[in-house]
Amino acid sequence: MADSWVNSAERIGADLHLELTGPGGRRAALIQALREAVRGGRLPPGTRLPPYRSLAADLGVARNTVADAYAELVAEGWLTARQGSGTRVALGIAGPTRHAGRTPPKAPPRARGPRHDLRQGTPDASAFPRAAWGTSYRRALQQAPHDAFGPGDPAGRRELREALAEYLARARGVRAEPDRIVICSGFAHALRLLAASGVLRGPLAVEEYGLGFHRDLLAGAGVRTVALPLDEDGARVEELGRERAVLLTPAHQFPTGGPLHASRRAAVIERVRARGGVLLEDDYDGEFRYDRKPLGAVQGLAPEHVIYIGSVSKSLSPALRLGWMVLPERQVAEVLAAKGEREGWASVLDQLSLADFLLCGAYDRHVRRMRQHYRGRRDRLVAALAERAPRIGVTGVAAGLHAVLRLPPGTEASAVKAAVWQGVALDGLSAFRHPAALTPPVDGLVVGYATPAEHAYGAALEALCGVLPPG
Amino acid sequence: MADSWVNSAERIGADLHLELTGPGGRRAALIQALREAVRGGRLPPGTRLPPYRSLAADLGVARNTVADAYAELVAEGWLTARQGSGTRVALGIAGPTRHAGRTPPKAPPRARGPRHDLRQGTPDASAFPRAAWGTSYRRALQQAPHDAFGPGDPAGRRELREALAEYLARARGVRAEPDRIVICSGFAHALRLLAASGVLRGPLAVEEYGLGFHRDLLAGAGVRTVALPLDEDGARVEELGRERAVLLTPAHQFPTGGPLHASRRAAVIERVRARGGVLLEDDYDGEFRYDRKPLGAVQGLAPEHVIYIGSVSKSLSPALRLGWMVLPERQVAEVLAAKGEREGWASVLDQLSLADFLLCGAYDRHVRRMRQHYRGRRDRLVAALAERAPRIGVTGVAAGLHAVLRLPPGTEASAVKAAVWQGVALDGLSAFRHPAALTPPVDGLVVGYATPAEHAYGAALEALCGVLPPG
């Protein structure tokens, strides 16, 4: 049986939990507990131990007992005592035996990343607007009402929902009201919530190319997906079967890159309206458009039949874990019920910071700056390919953070293999293909040109050109 | 059919999306689109419109077309034009018709809170350490490597896992290695992940009093819960049936308030070890202890048979959405697979801030300060009851942020009703009772004495005493 004490150790600014369990007197038990704490790594080398008086008071033992225990451990070499700096764990004592009796420490789960990272899906992490974001965070922290630090509203902070309603209306043509917005942690969280809420009853039609990660997530949540063929006008929505719900990427089909044609936009709305269904609009990179005249969100055409989903994962950083859904009014309660009364999931301070970041114009400025930045990246990619691999077609480059390189039939697998050998991380187009897709597969590579840091981009392009099939 | 344009409007610092859809010429279509944008609230009163030249270039129309459209709308009163401040949306024009054609705006989903909030489960929101947290956040933002802004490690940032391993070992006696820690958004998220991962196969034994929210969450995830009786030594673990997994609150039974007796700690470990099962240790308020000598975490006794779960929801704020699990080594991969490769869920910047906050000693300082603060609250509660309701027993006050007031049999329901009438928010003990609990129910009130702001606490105590059954 174990008694437990604590050393609140005000003066060393640290809590230390010790259990005096051994046989023999208090002194022996204390020596053993301290020895064990050092051996087990709980007291790392150099840690300052509490003064005798304070530990004695906390443990309910005589001061001399602590003094004796310390002296013994100093004599054994576990501790060192020096005038003016108190008693500390000896340097060098704990290292060799730190993991004694436990499994040896493992290497970090991930090895170093690839030499050239051209995977799609992430913005240039080195371009995060640290200063501007820090300013918004500081303001949010100072100005937040006290209730911001209590249990959160599962819909998200009202300040953010109001700022988003204004921004999405202005920049994306979304008809949003704060009460129809639910803040979440990103697109995947939105999908989970929709699947859990019952909004997605029955099978869900998805584009025949898309993220396998999303299909797996849906399957895990019991939602079966059905593949919708694509052509140069986007998803062939006229081929929708009996599915009442459809997930599309209308602004920039992921990953093939084209916009959904206006006639198709109208057609899909008509379908879901007729069936009492819903369109899930994944506007994952709607802010990044370069050449073509951008399309607003489909949601603006029929707010009561579209669930519009966006996030800051492409525009700012996936590290913030902030996204949003704009819901038809009738589905708000259902989604909030799935979210759970006591869960917010997105950090409230980040929510308030994003509200400030949107309202002060920093978000618009950042998006504009990144649009120029990525347009330059895109231009360099196109120029490099025109020079080094003129027979490789490039598509999907009018918008977004990635391009698709069309390869000669039968060459994708060897190009992907060559990329692995050359340390170039990217995916073949087939990695995004729905297992039940019916149209003939196309060979291609999906190149995320936003991912590398600026200084690394030239070398990444060079390496990319080296793995393409000879033209 | 709709054509779409955008006004990138660099000079006004805002993106504006317009669709020119109407019949008639470009001028008429532009007038209609702008009118609609103002009427629909997308262009709020006072918004500055882009200069003619810039909008004309973006829309691909003649400059005069824009100038004519603006002039027409100024004449109609939608816009105002003033020398030096450009053309703006008229003040007062959009308000009355803003929601025309849509459902009227609803009241905010939650009415104002209760007059006296004594609900359990939250810390004093007014005591969040804004300055110290802001310092840690600023440092984290400045010092974060670029990769922190890319896709996250689903286990959480290594910096935080290392800081937690050190802290939990020191303060809670947890044997943690960074590789066995998984960061999550709080206790509910941890439960969801465990349920989804398959770690909780078969029914889960839970204490007969606990959070109904957790039981519902588990039921929703397909995990059946079985009620374990409680007595003065905590959960009667010797009555465990065939369940291989057990969820307990050993440091401070929630909500009844006692610690799990040492013999029971040993017994539950023996059981789960024998069955190849696992103990889920909910250490929800382990840092807050006042009188009794604290117990370290059970996890320290058998790290390979316990999943230790903690969060900052009580120690700092539930608004941060930060928690952690310390897992047996064999279950790390399973839980990470359930979490999903591309999801972190906890904000990376908050993770890095918490790592800094732990390492610089600010967390220890804050916990100590709050311990004193809540001890004072507890003492005032006990004193008020001794004076005003001496026959009401108070239990569970040696630790934590709440107390249980034992009421005479049959009086709980009327006390809860009286509380509602008096604007006192709190829960009866029966609200926490497992539907299948077997021991006879006890009448009581669960009083969260940490929840009110300092200035409101005295009045809340006064109101509480007023609703108790006459002694």
PDB file of N, CA and C in Angstrom, chain B residues 6 10 17 41 87 136 159-160 168-169 181 190 194 212 232 240 296 359 370 394 396 406-407 430 454:
ATOM      1  N   VAL B   6     -14.801  39.110 -61.260  1.00  0.00           N
ATOM      2  CA  VAL B   6     -14.383  39.479 -59.920  1.00  0.00           C
ATOM      3  C   VAL B   6     -13.723  40.834 -59.991  1.00  0.00           C
ATOM      4  N   GLU B  10      -7.433  45.959 -55.866  1.00  0.00           N
ATOM      5  CA  GLU B  10      -6.277  46.039 -54.975  1.00  0.00           C
ATOM      6  C   GLU B  10      -6.333  47.306 -54.127  1.00  0.00           C
ATOM      7  N   HIS B  17     -17.101  40.071 -55.468  1.00  0.00           N
ATOM      8  CA  HIS B  17     -17.556  39.176 -56.517  1.00  0.00           C
ATOM      9  C   HIS B  17     -18.919  39.628 -57.018  1.00  0.00           C
ATOM     10  N   GLY B  41     -27.133  42.668 -48.449  1.00  0.00           N
ATOM     11  CA  GLY B  41     -26.229  42.805 -47.313  1.00  0.00           C
ATOM     12  C   GLY B  41     -24.798  42.419 -47.624  1.00  0.00           C
ATOM     13  N   THR B  87     -16.710  56.468 -53.952  1.00  0.00           N
ATOM     14  CA  THR B  87     -18.115  56.080 -53.949  1.00  0.00           C
ATOM     15  C   THR B  87     -18.325  55.014 -52.883  1.00  0.00           C
ATOM     16  N   SER B 136       3.879  33.406 -24.065  1.00  0.00           N
ATOM     17  CA  SER B 136       4.250  32.102 -24.613  1.00  0.00           C
ATOM     18  C   SER B 136       3.845  31.987 -26.076  1.00  0.00           C
ATOM     19  N   GLU B 159       7.488  19.044 -29.563  1.00  0.00           N
ATOM     20  CA  GLU B 159       7.854  19.976 -28.488  1.00  0.00           C
ATOM     21  C   GLU B 159       6.876  19.844 -27.318  1.00  0.00           C
ATOM     22  N   LEU B 160       5.588  19.760 -27.634  1.00  0.00           N
ATOM     23  CA  LEU B 160       4.590  19.668 -26.577  1.00  0.00           C
ATOM     24  C   LEU B 160       4.640  18.301 -25.901  1.00  0.00           C
ATOM     25  N   LEU B 168       4.179  15.722 -16.588  1.00  0.00           N
ATOM     26  CA  LEU B 168       3.296  14.693 -16.026  1.00  0.00           C
ATOM     27  C   LEU B 168       4.068  13.752 -15.109  1.00  0.00           C
ATOM     28  N   ALA B 169       5.325  13.473 -15.452  1.00  0.00           N
ATOM     29  CA  ALA B 169       6.144  12.631 -14.589  1.00  0.00           C
ATOM     30  C   ALA B 169       6.382  13.340 -13.256  1.00  0.00           C
ATOM     31  N   ILE B 181       2.658   9.647 -26.175  1.00  0.00           N
ATOM     32  CA  ILE B 181       1.653  10.702 -25.952  1.00  0.00           C
ATOM     33  C   ILE B 181       0.989  11.057 -27.278  1.00  0.00           C
ATOM     34  N   ALA B 190     -10.640  12.446 -26.898  1.00  0.00           N
ATOM     35  CA  ALA B 190      -9.904  11.222 -26.548  1.00  0.00           C
ATOM     36  C   ALA B 190     -10.849  10.019 -26.543  1.00  0.00           C
ATOM     37  N   LEU B 194     -10.592   6.723 -28.935  1.00  0.00           N
ATOM     38  CA  LEU B 194     -10.438   5.374 -28.392  1.00  0.00           C
ATOM     39  C   LEU B 194     -11.558   4.475 -28.893  1.00  0.00           C
ATOM     40  N   GLY B 212     -23.110  12.201 -18.059  1.00  0.00           N
ATOM     41  CA  GLY B 212     -24.003  11.596 -19.041  1.00  0.00           C
ATOM     42  C   GLY B 212     -23.542  11.886 -20.458  1.00  0.00           C
ATOM     43  N   GLU B 232     -17.465   4.468  -0.191  1.00  0.00           N
ATOM     44  CA  GLU B 232     -16.598   5.539   0.314  1.00  0.00           C
ATOM     45  C   GLU B 232     -15.133   5.371  -0.107  1.00  0.00           C
ATOM     46  N   LEU B 240     -16.174  -5.895 -10.818  1.00  0.00           N
ATOM     47  CA  LEU B 240     -16.073  -5.875 -12.280  1.00  0.00           C
ATOM     48  C   LEU B 240     -16.535  -7.209 -12.834  1.00  0.00           C
ATOM     49  N   GLY B 296      -0.872  10.180  -6.703  1.00  0.00           N
ATOM     50  CA  GLY B 296      -0.373  10.288  -8.071  1.00  0.00           C
ATOM     51  C   GLY B 296      -1.295   9.513  -8.988  1.00  0.00           C
ATOM     52  N   LEU B 359       7.300  24.771 -20.094  1.00  0.00           N
ATOM     53  CA  LEU B 359       8.747  24.786 -19.890  1.00  0.00           C
ATOM     54  C   LEU B 359       9.215  26.013 -19.123  1.00  0.00           C
ATOM     55  N   MET B 370      -4.136  29.243  -8.879  1.00  0.00           N
ATOM     56  CA  MET B 370      -5.534  28.843  -8.940  1.00  0.00           C
ATOM     57  C   MET B 370      -5.888  27.904  -7.783  1.00  0.00           C
ATOM     58  N   VAL B 394     -21.463  18.366   3.307  1.00  0.00           N
ATOM     59  CA  VAL B 394     -20.721  18.719   2.096  1.00  0.00           C
ATOM     60  C   VAL B 394     -19.633  17.676   1.913  1.00  0.00           C
ATOM     61  N   GLY B 396     -16.609  15.725  -0.904  1.00  0.00           N
ATOM     62  CA  GLY B 396     -15.819  15.890  -2.116  1.00  0.00           C
ATOM     63  C   GLY B 396     -15.080  17.203  -2.192  1.00  0.00           C
ATOM     64  N   ARG B 406     -25.031  16.978   0.239  1.00  0.00           N
ATOM     65  CA  ARG B 406     -25.942  15.858   0.475  1.00  0.00           C
ATOM     66  C   ARG B 406     -27.255  16.384   1.043  1.00  0.00           C
ATOM     67  N   LEU B 407     -28.336  16.047   0.426  1.00  0.00           N
ATOM     68  CA  LEU B 407     -29.646  16.555   0.853  1.00  0.00           C
ATOM     69  C   LEU B 407     -30.446  15.453   1.537  1.00  0.00           C
ATOM     70  N   SER B 430     -28.611  13.315  -9.280  1.00  0.00           N
ATOM     71  CA  SER B 430     -29.223  12.269 -10.111  1.00  0.00           C
ATOM     72  C   SER B 430     -28.962  12.488 -11.595  1.00  0.00           C
ATOM     73  N   GLU B 454     -14.983  36.232  -9.692  1.00  0.00           N
ATOM     74  CA  GLU B 454     -14.774  36.518  -8.281  1.00  0.00           C
ATOM     75  C   GLU B 454     -15.844  37.459  -7.704  1.00  0.00           C
TER      76      GLU B 454
END
